[in-house]
Tab-separated table of C-alpha atoms in Angstrom:
chain	number	residue	atom	x	y	z
A	1	MET	CA	-0.057	0.253	-0.066
A	2	ILE	CA	1.182	3.585	-0.591
A	3	HIS	CA	0.010	6.105	2.022
A	4	PRO	CA	-0.893	9.417	0.363
A	5	VAL	CA	-0.150	12.675	2.650
A	6	ILE	CA	-1.374	15.360	2.320
A	7	LEU	CA	-0.433	18.473	3.583
A	8	CYS	CA	-3.348	21.221	4.642
A	9	GLY	CA	-1.949	24.081	5.530
A	10	GLY	CA	-1.265	27.848	3.766
A	11	SER	CA	-1.878	31.746	4.790
A	12	GLY	CA	-4.795	32.227	2.151
A	13	THR	CA	-3.520	35.186	0.523
A	14	ARG	CA	-2.179	35.227	-3.519
A	15	LEU	CA	-6.263	33.943	-4.386
A	16	TRP	CA	-7.392	36.656	-1.866
A	17	PRO	CA	-10.302	37.891	-1.327
A	18	LEU	CA	-12.307	34.429	-2.008
A	19	SER	CA	-8.772	32.335	-0.255
A	20	ARG	CA	-7.654	33.842	3.225
A	21	LYS	CA	-6.666	33.015	6.319
A	22	SER	CA	-9.775	31.625	8.035
A	23	TYR	CA	-10.396	29.353	4.914
A	24	PRO	CA	-7.796	29.315	2.294
A	25	LYS	CA	-8.163	27.998	-1.134
A	26	GLN	CA	-8.153	24.275	-1.033
A	27	PHE	CA	-11.362	24.295	0.938
A	28	GLY	CA	-12.810	26.365	-2.001
A	29	ALA	CA	-14.515	24.881	-5.207
A	30	LEU	CA	-12.724	26.803	-7.711
A	31	THR	CA	-12.348	25.015	-10.833
A	32	GLY	CA	-15.467	22.446	-10.054
A	33	LYS	CA	-18.452	21.606	-8.161
A	34	GLU	CA	-15.924	20.230	-5.216
A	35	SER	CA	-13.181	22.261	-3.627
A	36	LEU	CA	-9.646	21.311	-3.896
A	37	PHE	CA	-8.874	19.735	-0.809
A	38	GLN	CA	-11.849	17.162	-1.777
A	39	ALA	CA	-10.121	16.370	-5.627
A	40	CYS	CA	-7.006	15.516	-4.101
A	41	ALA	CA	-8.600	13.301	-1.359
A	42	ARG	CA	-10.397	11.763	-4.645
A	43	ARG	CA	-7.136	11.710	-6.668
A	44	LEU	CA	-5.747	9.555	-4.033
A	45	SER	CA	-7.074	6.963	-3.085
A	46	GLY	CA	-8.063	4.066	-4.325
A	47	PRO	CA	-6.742	0.403	-4.989
A	48	GLY	CA	-3.142	0.151	-3.275
A	49	LEU	CA	-3.678	3.263	-1.493
A	50	ALA	CA	-4.380	3.807	2.415
A	51	PRO	CA	-6.473	5.913	3.859
A	52	PRO	CA	-5.022	9.698	3.965
A	53	VAL	CA	-2.956	10.923	6.391
A	54	VAL	CA	-4.359	14.639	6.769
A	55	VAL	CA	-1.550	17.496	8.587
A	56	THR	CA	-3.833	20.511	9.096
A	57	ALA	CA	-4.082	23.310	11.217
A	58	SER	CA	-6.519	22.881	14.478
A	59	ASP	CA	-8.478	25.785	12.833
A	60	PHE	CA	-9.349	23.722	9.491
A	61	ARG	CA	-9.636	20.470	11.342
A	62	PHE	CA	-13.372	19.875	11.786
A	63	ILE	CA	-13.411	21.483	8.054
A	64	VAL	CA	-11.179	18.426	6.722
A	65	THR	CA	-13.057	15.619	8.069
A	66	GLU	CA	-16.633	16.975	6.784
A	67	GLN	CA	-15.032	17.480	3.851
A	68	LEU	CA	-13.904	13.827	3.430
A	69	ALA	CA	-17.419	13.089	4.383
A	70	GLY	CA	-18.515	14.915	1.640
A	71	VAL	CA	-16.824	13.007	-0.569
A	72	GLY	CA	-17.805	9.551	1.234
A	73	LEU	CA	-13.407	8.998	2.663
A	74	ASP	CA	-12.495	8.398	6.608
A	75	PRO	CA	-8.893	9.990	6.935
A	76	GLY	CA	-5.925	7.000	8.050
A	77	ALA	CA	-5.202	10.054	10.409
A	78	VAL	CA	-5.165	13.729	11.722
A	79	LEU	CA	-2.280	15.539	12.253
A	80	ILE	CA	-2.866	18.700	14.022
A	81	GLU	CA	-0.006	21.453	13.824
A	82	PRO	CA	-0.011	23.569	16.324
A	83	GLU	CA	1.560	26.165	14.407
A	84	GLY	CA	2.696	26.624	10.897
A	85	ARG	CA	6.557	25.378	10.603
A	86	ASN	CA	6.519	25.044	6.773
A	87	THR	CA	6.813	21.441	4.911
A	88	ALA	CA	9.425	19.867	6.031
A	89	PRO	CA	8.233	19.549	9.411
A	90	ALA	CA	5.058	18.307	7.810
A	91	ILE	CA	6.471	15.613	5.932
A	92	LEU	CA	8.668	14.411	8.318
A	93	ALA	CA	5.581	14.523	11.016
A	94	ALA	CA	3.698	12.415	9.022
A	95	ALA	CA	7.052	10.059	8.161
A	96	LEU	CA	7.281	9.306	11.643
A	97	HIS	CA	3.427	8.687	12.518
A	98	LEU	CA	4.005	5.832	9.883
A	99	ALA	CA	7.378	4.910	11.178
A	100	ALA	CA	5.180	3.104	14.283
A	101	ALA	CA	3.752	0.970	11.717
A	102	ASN	CA	6.110	0.408	9.008
A	103	PRO	CA	9.176	1.576	8.683
A	104	ASP	CA	9.564	1.134	4.987
A	105	ALA	CA	6.201	2.342	3.955
A	106	LEU	CA	5.749	4.068	0.692
A	107	MET	CA	4.293	7.812	0.950
A	108	LEU	CA	2.925	10.277	-1.574
A	109	VAL	CA	3.038	13.491	-0.861
A	110	ALA	CA	0.891	16.130	-1.827
A	111	PRO	CA	-0.159	19.714	-1.235
A	112	SER	CA	-4.262	19.991	-0.854
A	113	ASP	CA	-4.595	23.131	-2.955
A	114	HIS	CA	-3.390	22.011	-6.696
A	115	VAL	CA	-5.260	20.930	-9.605
A	116	VAL	CA	-5.073	17.796	-11.516
A	117	PRO	CA	-8.015	17.563	-14.021
A	118	ASP	CA	-6.384	13.932	-15.397
A	119	ALA	CA	-6.495	11.176	-12.202
A	120	GLU	CA	-5.814	8.722	-14.130
A	121	ALA	CA	-2.369	9.908	-15.718
A	122	PHE	CA	-1.676	10.937	-12.374
A	123	ARG	CA	-1.855	7.543	-11.305
A	124	MET	CA	0.080	6.233	-14.138
A	125	ALA	CA	3.214	8.750	-12.989
A	126	VAL	CA	2.565	7.519	-9.726
A	127	ASP	CA	3.097	3.697	-10.411
A	128	ALA	CA	6.195	4.839	-12.666
A	129	GLY	CA	7.817	6.260	-9.936
A	130	ARG	CA	6.783	3.308	-7.393
A	131	ALA	CA	10.714	1.215	-8.842
A	132	ALA	CA	12.729	4.353	-7.618
A	133	ALA	CA	11.169	4.943	-4.400
A	134	GLU	CA	10.561	1.266	-3.295
A	135	ALA	CA	14.643	1.595	-3.961
A	136	GLY	CA	15.370	4.039	-2.056
A	137	ASP	CA	14.921	7.675	-3.949
A	138	LEU	CA	13.694	10.422	-3.053
A	139	VAL	CA	10.784	10.330	-6.126
A	140	THR	CA	9.255	13.904	-7.531
A	141	PHE	CA	7.229	15.110	-9.828
A	142	GLY	CA	7.677	17.848	-12.450
A	143	VAL	CA	5.777	19.603	-15.349
A	144	THR	CA	6.283	20.130	-18.594
A	145	PRO	CA	6.639	23.817	-19.096
A	146	ASN	CA	4.763	25.357	-21.722
A	147	ARG	CA	5.582	29.018	-20.480
A	148	PRO	CA	7.973	30.673	-19.596
A	149	GLU	CA	6.506	30.560	-16.030
A	150	THR	CA	9.654	32.472	-13.562
A	151	GLY	CA	6.347	31.975	-10.221
A	152	TYR	CA	7.997	28.568	-10.308
A	153	GLY	CA	10.390	26.418	-9.320
A	154	TYR	CA	12.286	24.003	-11.855
A	155	LEU	CA	13.956	21.044	-11.700
A	156	GLU	CA	16.931	20.242	-14.263
A	157	LEU	CA	16.956	17.062	-14.874
A	158	ALA	CA	19.623	13.930	-15.621
A	159	ALA	CA	18.579	12.727	-19.058
A	160	LYS	CA	15.833	13.610	-21.151
A	161	ALA	CA	12.072	13.045	-19.796
A	162	GLN	CA	9.732	10.452	-21.246
A	163	PRO	CA	6.346	9.836	-19.806
A	164	ASP	CA	5.633	8.206	-16.783
A	165	THR	CA	9.289	7.437	-16.852
A	166	ALA	CA	11.709	7.888	-13.713
A	167	VAL	CA	15.053	9.463	-14.578
A	168	LYS	CA	17.846	11.042	-12.242
A	169	LEU	CA	17.429	14.476	-11.115
A	170	THR	CA	20.378	16.460	-11.395
A	171	ARG	CA	19.386	19.905	-9.238
A	172	PHE	CA	16.762	21.884	-8.355
A	173	VAL	CA	16.907	25.329	-9.718
A	174	GLU	CA	15.033	28.558	-7.467
A	175	LYS	CA	12.285	30.721	-9.286
A	176	PRO	CA	14.176	32.369	-12.746
A	177	ASP	CA	13.742	35.678	-13.811
A	178	ALA	CA	12.577	36.054	-17.408
A	179	PRO	CA	14.915	35.138	-19.258
A	180	ARG	CA	16.376	32.027	-17.136
A	181	ALA	CA	12.984	31.093	-17.506
A	182	GLU	CA	12.728	31.545	-21.436
A	183	ALA	CA	16.376	29.582	-21.423
A	184	MET	CA	15.306	26.587	-19.897
A	185	LEU	CA	12.057	26.318	-21.932
A	186	ALA	CA	14.223	26.575	-25.625
A	187	ASP	CA	16.780	23.974	-23.501
A	188	GLY	CA	13.664	21.274	-22.778
A	189	ASN	CA	15.150	19.919	-19.797
A	190	PHE	CA	13.570	21.060	-17.145
A	191	LEU	CA	10.398	20.837	-15.313
A	192	TRP	CA	8.283	22.879	-13.050
A	193	ASN	CA	8.930	21.183	-9.591
A	194	SER	CA	5.371	20.622	-8.808
A	195	GLY	CA	5.832	19.452	-4.724
A	196	ILE	CA	4.855	16.109	-5.007
A	197	PHE	CA	6.931	13.516	-3.765
A	198	LEU	CA	6.778	9.836	-3.185
A	199	PHE	CA	9.917	8.452	-1.153
A	200	SER	CA	9.546	5.088	1.778
A	201	VAL	CA	9.343	6.618	5.315
A	202	ARG	CA	12.478	4.428	5.888
A	203	ALA	CA	14.649	6.907	2.872
A	204	LEU	CA	13.211	9.641	4.052
A	205	LEU	CA	14.047	9.460	7.819
A	206	GLU	CA	17.715	8.884	6.706
A	207	ALA	CA	17.730	11.921	4.270
A	208	PHE	CA	17.024	14.042	7.057
A	209	GLN	CA	19.367	12.348	9.262
A	210	ALA	CA	21.793	13.204	6.675
A	211	HIS	CA	20.729	16.739	5.983
A	212	ALA	CA	18.933	18.006	8.228
A	213	PRO	CA	19.884	16.100	11.832
A	214	ASP	CA	18.875	18.969	14.173
A	215	MET	CA	14.717	18.575	13.417
A	216	VAL	CA	14.397	15.059	13.587
A	217	ALA	CA	14.822	15.203	17.614
A	218	PRO	CA	12.085	18.463	17.668
A	219	VAL	CA	9.656	16.370	15.970
A	220	GLN	CA	10.067	13.572	16.894
A	221	ALA	CA	9.066	13.851	20.371
A	222	ALA	CA	5.926	16.379	19.063
A	223	VAL	CA	5.052	12.804	17.447
A	224	GLU	CA	5.387	10.853	20.568
A	225	ALA	CA	4.048	13.359	23.018
A	226	ALA	CA	1.164	13.906	20.804
A	227	LYS	CA	-2.179	13.969	22.149
A	228	PRO	CA	-5.875	12.492	20.662
A	229	ASP	CA	-8.864	14.962	20.795
A	230	LEU	CA	-11.663	14.126	19.280
A	231	GLY	CA	-10.452	10.889	16.582
A	232	PHE	CA	-6.978	13.965	15.894
A	233	LEU	CA	-4.099	13.799	16.905
A	234	ARG	CA	-2.179	16.784	18.362
A	235	LEU	CA	1.202	17.714	17.469
A	236	ASP	CA	3.129	18.469	20.857
A	237	ALA	CA	3.279	22.450	21.170
A	238	ALA	CA	6.088	23.116	22.774
A	239	HIS	CA	8.771	20.531	21.403
A	240	TRP	CA	7.428	21.229	17.464
A	241	ALA	CA	8.065	25.246	18.259
A	242	LYS	CA	12.238	24.329	17.755
A	243	ALA	CA	11.991	22.336	14.550
A	244	ARG	CA	13.005	25.457	12.121
A	245	ASP	CA	10.646	26.760	9.842
A	246	VAL	CA	11.343	25.222	6.384
A	247	SER	CA	10.821	23.673	2.890
A	248	ILE	CA	11.273	20.005	2.144
A	249	ASP	CA	13.043	21.179	-0.779
A	250	TYR	CA	15.712	23.839	1.106
A	251	ALA	CA	16.274	20.943	3.938
A	252	VAL	CA	16.605	17.959	2.559
A	253	MET	CA	15.788	17.664	-1.995
A	254	GLU	CA	18.116	20.192	-2.937
A	255	ARG	CA	21.325	18.487	-0.835
A	256	ALA	CA	20.037	14.967	-1.572
A	257	ALA	CA	22.049	12.734	-4.458
A	258	ASN	CA	18.860	9.597	-4.547
A	259	LEU	CA	16.093	11.969	-6.888
A	260	SER	CA	14.424	11.093	-9.559
A	261	VAL	CA	11.890	12.360	-11.099
A	262	VAL	CA	8.713	10.927	-12.720
A	263	PRO	CA	7.292	14.015	-15.465
A	264	LEU	CA	3.567	14.514	-15.404
A	265	SER	CA	1.369	14.581	-18.601
A	266	GLY	CA	-2.288	15.113	-17.398
A	267	GLY	CA	-1.591	18.208	-16.238
A	268	TRP	CA	-1.203	20.472	-13.549
A	269	SER	CA	-1.594	24.098	-11.506
A	270	ASP	CA	-0.915	25.216	-8.195
A	271	LEU	CA	-2.630	28.236	-8.705
A	272	GLY	CA	-1.060	30.500	-7.633
A	273	GLY	CA	-2.540	33.786	-8.695
A	274	TRP	CA	-5.564	35.170	-10.322
A	275	ASP	CA	-3.788	34.726	-13.574
A	276	ALA	CA	-3.405	30.719	-13.095
A	277	VAL	CA	-7.542	30.264	-12.145
A	278	TRP	CA	-7.937	32.710	-15.266
A	279	ARG	CA	-5.970	29.967	-17.181
A	280	GLU	CA	-7.766	26.750	-16.020
A	281	GLU	CA	-11.285	28.837	-16.574
A	282	GLY	CA	-10.598	28.308	-19.956
A	283	PRO	CA	-10.767	31.523	-21.583
A	284	ASP	CA	-12.875	31.851	-24.689
A	285	ALA	CA	-11.919	33.342	-27.930
A	286	GLN	CA	-11.687	36.478	-26.617
A	287	GLY	CA	-9.492	35.748	-23.435
A	288	VAL	CA	-12.288	36.538	-21.331
A	289	ALA	CA	-13.344	33.966	-18.483
A	290	THR	CA	-16.750	34.286	-16.277
A	291	PHE	CA	-17.710	32.420	-13.234
A	292	GLY	CA	-20.540	33.135	-11.033
A	293	PRO	CA	-23.391	36.055	-12.159
A	294	ALA	CA	-20.442	37.863	-14.008
A	295	THR	CA	-21.385	39.953	-17.439
A	296	ALA	CA	-18.497	40.996	-20.138
A	297	LEU	CA	-19.286	43.271	-22.826
A	298	GLY	CA	-16.433	43.577	-24.915
A	299	CYS	CA	-13.505	42.344	-22.338
A	300	ARG	CA	-10.649	40.865	-23.594
A	301	ASN	CA	-8.309	38.327	-21.786
A	302	THR	CA	-10.155	39.275	-18.641
A	303	LEU	CA	-11.468	37.292	-15.593
A	304	LEU	CA	-14.643	38.314	-14.053
A	305	ARG	CA	-15.761	36.011	-11.222
A	306	SER	CA	-18.935	36.955	-8.616
A	307	GLU	CA	-19.095	34.270	-5.685
A	308	SER	CA	-22.308	35.827	-4.385
A	309	PRO	CA	-25.822	34.584	-5.838
A	310	GLY	CA	-27.017	38.561	-5.699
A	311	LEU	CA	-23.862	40.198	-6.643
A	312	GLU	CA	-24.332	40.490	-10.497
A	313	LEU	CA	-20.715	41.828	-12.269
A	314	VAL	CA	-20.393	43.786	-15.221
A	315	GLY	CA	-16.691	44.302	-17.377
A	316	ILE	CA	-17.292	46.932	-20.181
A	317	GLY	CA	-14.293	46.995	-22.786
A	318	LEU	CA	-11.621	45.849	-20.069
A	319	ASP	CA	-8.515	44.317	-20.994
A	320	ASP	CA	-6.282	42.563	-18.435
A	321	ILE	CA	-7.992	42.316	-15.719
A	322	VAL	CA	-9.299	40.276	-12.819
A	323	ALA	CA	-12.179	41.125	-10.874
A	324	VAL	CA	-13.606	39.260	-8.105
A	325	ALA	CA	-16.483	40.003	-6.170
A	326	MET	CA	-17.131	38.739	-2.405
A	327	PRO	CA	-20.210	39.727	-0.584
A	328	ASP	CA	-17.367	41.798	1.842
A	329	ALA	CA	-14.772	42.395	-0.406
A	330	VAL	CA	-13.736	43.220	-4.248
A	331	LEU	CA	-10.479	43.230	-5.900
A	332	VAL	CA	-9.691	44.481	-9.318
A	333	ALA	CA	-6.382	44.491	-10.546
A	334	PRO	CA	-4.681	44.190	-14.005
A	335	LYS	CA	-3.684	40.173	-14.808
A	336	SER	CA	-0.633	40.959	-14.866
A	337	ARG	CA	0.453	42.212	-11.743
A	338	ALA	CA	-1.626	39.188	-9.687
A	339	GLN	CA	0.939	38.539	-7.740
A	340	ASP	CA	0.830	41.561	-5.776
A	341	VAL	CA	-2.246	40.270	-3.800
A	342	LYS	CA	-0.105	39.308	-1.431
A	343	ASP	CA	0.561	42.334	-0.441
A	344	ALA	CA	-2.978	44.257	-0.357
A	345	VAL	CA	-2.725	41.313	1.780
A	346	THR	CA	-0.102	42.557	4.235
A	347	ALA	CA	-2.056	46.399	3.392
A	348	LEU	CA	-5.539	45.715	4.800
A	349	ARG	CA	-3.806	43.581	7.721
A	350	ALA	CA	-1.975	46.401	9.135
A	351	LYS	CA	-4.618	49.048	8.438
A	352	GLY	CA	-6.765	45.752	11.288
A	353	THR	CA	-9.424	45.360	8.335
A	354	ARG	CA	-11.446	42.019	9.168
A	355	GLN	CA	-11.474	40.727	5.501
A	356	ALA	CA	-7.885	40.556	5.302
A	357	GLU	CA	-8.258	36.972	7.253
A	358	HIS	CA	-11.781	36.583	7.817
A	359	PHE	CA	-13.543	34.577	5.684
A	360	PRO	CA	-17.687	36.286	5.447
A	361	ARG	CA	-18.896	32.996	6.466
A	362	GLU	CA	-17.547	31.741	9.685
A	363	TYR	CA	-16.997	27.707	9.803
A	364	ARG	CA	-17.325	25.274	13.264
A	365	PRO	CA	-17.192	21.903	14.163
A	366	TRP	CA	-20.997	21.833	14.196
A	367	GLY	CA	-21.675	24.524	11.119
A	368	TRP	CA	-21.095	27.719	9.870
A	369	PHE	CA	-22.497	31.291	9.998
A	370	GLU	CA	-23.126	34.319	8.136
A	371	SER	CA	-23.345	37.600	8.853
A	372	LEU	CA	-26.581	39.501	6.739
A	373	ALA	CA	-26.267	42.882	8.299
A	374	VAL	CA	-24.656	44.696	11.348
A	375	SER	CA	-25.318	47.916	13.242
A	376	GLU	CA	-25.048	49.380	16.315
A	377	ARG	CA	-26.244	47.915	18.735
A	378	PHE	CA	-27.767	44.211	16.375
A	379	GLN	CA	-26.317	42.000	14.395
A	380	VAL	CA	-28.358	40.135	12.223
A	381	LYS	CA	-26.872	36.580	11.054
A	382	ARG	CA	-27.584	33.152	9.021
A	383	ILE	CA	-27.107	29.748	11.142
A	384	VAL	CA	-27.093	26.296	9.508
A	385	VAL	CA	-26.383	23.196	11.917
A	386	HIS	CA	-25.607	20.100	10.493
A	387	PRO	CA	-28.025	16.989	11.597
A	388	GLY	CA	-26.417	15.126	14.736
A	389	ALA	CA	-24.500	18.539	15.912
A	390	ALA	CA	-24.878	21.225	18.790
A	391	LEU	CA	-23.859	24.251	19.682
A	392	SER	CA	-22.249	24.437	22.846
A	393	LEU	CA	-24.382	25.636	26.136
A	394	GLN	CA	-23.485	28.878	26.265
A	395	SER	CA	-23.845	32.366	27.737
A	396	HIS	CA	-23.964	36.046	26.286
A	397	MET	CA	-22.977	38.927	28.895
A	398	HIS	CA	-23.823	41.552	26.614
A	399	ARG	CA	-26.457	40.525	23.876
A	400	ALA	CA	-29.670	39.238	23.356
A	401	GLU	CA	-30.724	36.381	20.731
A	402	HIS	CA	-34.146	36.405	18.869
A	403	TRP	CA	-33.844	32.289	16.094
A	404	VAL	CA	-36.483	31.651	13.855
A	405	VAL	CA	-36.014	29.006	12.246
A	406	VAL	CA	-36.480	28.564	8.577
A	407	ARG	CA	-35.623	25.163	7.988
A	408	GLY	CA	-35.523	21.682	9.770
A	409	THR	CA	-36.104	21.163	13.718
A	410	ALA	CA	-34.008	22.529	16.090
A	411	ARG	CA	-33.743	21.136	19.897
A	412	ILE	CA	-33.819	24.538	21.889
A	413	THR	CA	-32.118	24.762	25.768
A	414	ILE	CA	-33.111	28.189	27.157
A	415	GLY	CA	-31.857	27.757	30.958
A	416	GLU	CA	-34.561	24.460	32.544
A	417	GLU	CA	-36.678	24.417	29.573
A	418	VAL	CA	-35.830	21.853	27.004
A	419	LYS	CA	-38.043	22.354	23.655
A	420	LEU	CA	-38.227	21.688	19.685
A	421	VAL	CA	-38.686	24.130	17.679
A	422	SER	CA	-40.204	23.712	13.865
A	423	GLU	CA	-39.855	25.758	11.158
A	424	ASN	CA	-41.239	29.183	10.965
A	425	GLU	CA	-41.198	28.794	14.479
A	426	SER	CA	-38.964	31.514	17.085
A	427	VAL	CA	-37.820	32.051	20.654
A	428	TYR	CA	-35.950	34.808	22.392
A	429	VAL	CA	-32.844	33.876	24.595
A	430	PRO	CA	-32.573	36.684	27.063
A	431	LEU	CA	-29.402	38.276	28.747
A	432	GLY	CA	-27.546	35.917	30.046
A	433	ALA	CA	-29.168	32.722	30.310
A	434	ARG	CA	-27.958	29.449	29.563
A	435	HIS	CA	-28.532	27.983	26.303
A	436	ARG	CA	-27.585	25.222	23.386
A	437	LEU	CA	-28.739	24.336	19.846
A	438	GLU	CA	-29.065	21.528	18.188
A	439	ASN	CA	-30.020	19.306	15.332
A	440	PRO	CA	-31.533	15.753	16.341
A	441	GLY	CA	-33.145	15.137	12.650
A	442	LYS	CA	-31.105	14.238	9.440
A	443	VAL	CA	-31.492	17.559	7.495
A	444	ASP	CA	-29.662	20.673	7.927
A	445	VAL	CA	-31.211	23.591	10.250
A	446	VAL	CA	-31.405	26.471	9.165
A	447	LEU	CA	-32.475	29.658	11.498
A	448	ILE	CA	-32.198	33.475	11.264
A	449	GLU	CA	-31.005	35.108	14.518
A	450	VAL	CA	-31.024	38.427	15.707
A	451	GLN	CA	-28.833	39.604	17.965
A	452	THR	CA	-29.231	43.342	20.159
A	453	GLY	CA	-27.007	44.144	23.336
A	454	SER	CA	-24.059	46.946	23.502
A	455	TYR	CA	-21.425	44.622	22.410
A	456	LEU	CA	-21.537	41.862	19.619
A	457	GLY	CA	-18.201	40.285	19.230
A	458	GLU	CA	-17.761	36.514	18.851
A	459	ASP	CA	-15.940	36.417	22.191
A	460	ASP	CA	-18.723	37.531	24.379
A	461	ILE	CA	-19.365	34.083	25.183
A	462	VAL	CA	-18.720	32.043	28.440
A	463	ARG	CA	-18.850	27.918	27.508
A	464	TYR	CA	-20.386	25.783	30.349
A	465	ASP	CA	-20.698	21.988	28.168
A	466	ASP	CA	-19.402	21.427	24.394
A	467	VAL	CA	-19.048	17.865	22.926
A	468	TYR	CA	-16.335	19.301	20.941
A	469	ALA	CA	-13.501	19.760	23.504
A	470	ARG	CA	-13.797	23.746	23.553
A	471	THR	CA	-14.800	24.714	27.137
C-alpha cells in the first residue's frame, strides 16, 4: 500500500478575497463543484492506496473531516500542527507517524491546493515512480513547462524526460527571472517543480538524518508526545516550536543525491494567482473567463468572477483585468499583477481590516454562520447546524438573541427548558441565559438569528459544556 500524505495548511493570500487565512483556497470550489482538497483526496484514493494522513491546522480540522465525508472518504489520521512551520516539519511528522507501524512504507506527499485534471494520468505517474522509491530514491514529480513561468521552481534532468518514466534529477532550480525562464523553456531539459513526492519512510528519515539532523529530535518528540483529541492527533506544541520553519526542498531535497523525477503528463497547476485561475477557467476566443453571475461586454484577456448569487458583476471594455467580487470585498487588478495580491492582504492587515484574514462565512465543527447585516447594537446572522451536531451550552454577557427557524427542527435549551422548534417558529434567548442549539434531525437546521445588545463580538461567550472540547 502507498500511504498518501495530504498537506493542508496555507495562509490564503494569493487568491484573496476568495481565499483567506480563516478559509484558504484548498477548501473552495475554484475549478469545479468539489473543493481542491476534496479533489486531491479523491485523486489519492483507490486500489493500492491507504486512507490518507492529513496534516493541517487546528482551525481547519473539522473542515477537513466534513469535506472528506462529503466525498465518502475517511482519513487514516489527522495530525494537528500547533503552528505552521512549512513543509519539512509537516512531512517529517507524517513519516514518523507512519514509521511506528511500518518503517518501509511508501508515502505519497501532495499539497491539497493543486489542480491535477487527469487523475488517471497522475496515478500512472505514481506507478512509474514506485520502483525508484522502493529502491531508496526520493522521487519528485515535474511538469513539462508550456511557458516561461517565473512563479515556479524548476527541476533539471540528468537525461531527456520520457512520459511515465523515472529519470535521475540533477538539481533543483530556484524561481528564475524572465530571461532564465525563457532559456530553460528552450533547453527542454527542465520541468516545473510540482511539490509532489514519493519515497519510503526509511529513505526520507535517512535523508533528514543526513541533511537536516537538527529537525529530527524536536519533530519526533512532538509526535511521541502528541495527544488524541476527538479523533485527531495534536502534535506537542513545545517540541514543535523548536523545529525549523523550512521547506522540504531547502531542508532535504536540494541536498540529497538519490533523486529521481517522473514527468506528469496530465496537466497541473498550483493556482498560485488569479492569472492561473483564469487559465484553468478556459477563456474564450477573446481571452475572457467568467464565473458566477458575471457579464463581460467588449472585454479581452479578463477574468470576471462573482461569488455571491445576488451580486451581478459587469465588465465593459476591460483588457488584462481580474475582477473578483465577494459579499464583503472586491478585487480589481491587472491580470499581469496577480502576484501582487498578497501585498494587498499585507496592507489590509496593517489597517486592521477584518477582510484581510476572515472569510464572511465562519465555519465551526457543528456547521457555519454568516453575518447578513451589522449595525450599532444589532446583528443579523444566518446559522446552519448539521444533522446530529450541537452548539455548546453557553451564555452571553452583553447580548440577547432572537432565533427564527426557517428549515428543519431544532432542539433548543434555554435555562431549564428544552423544547423542539420547527420551521416558522421562533424563540427568545434573554441576556445571560444559558442556552444550547442542537439538530436532532436528518437535514440541516437553518435559522435566522437577530442579536441585540451593547457588544456583539464573537468573544462574548461563556461555555459550560461542549461536545467539541472547547470549554
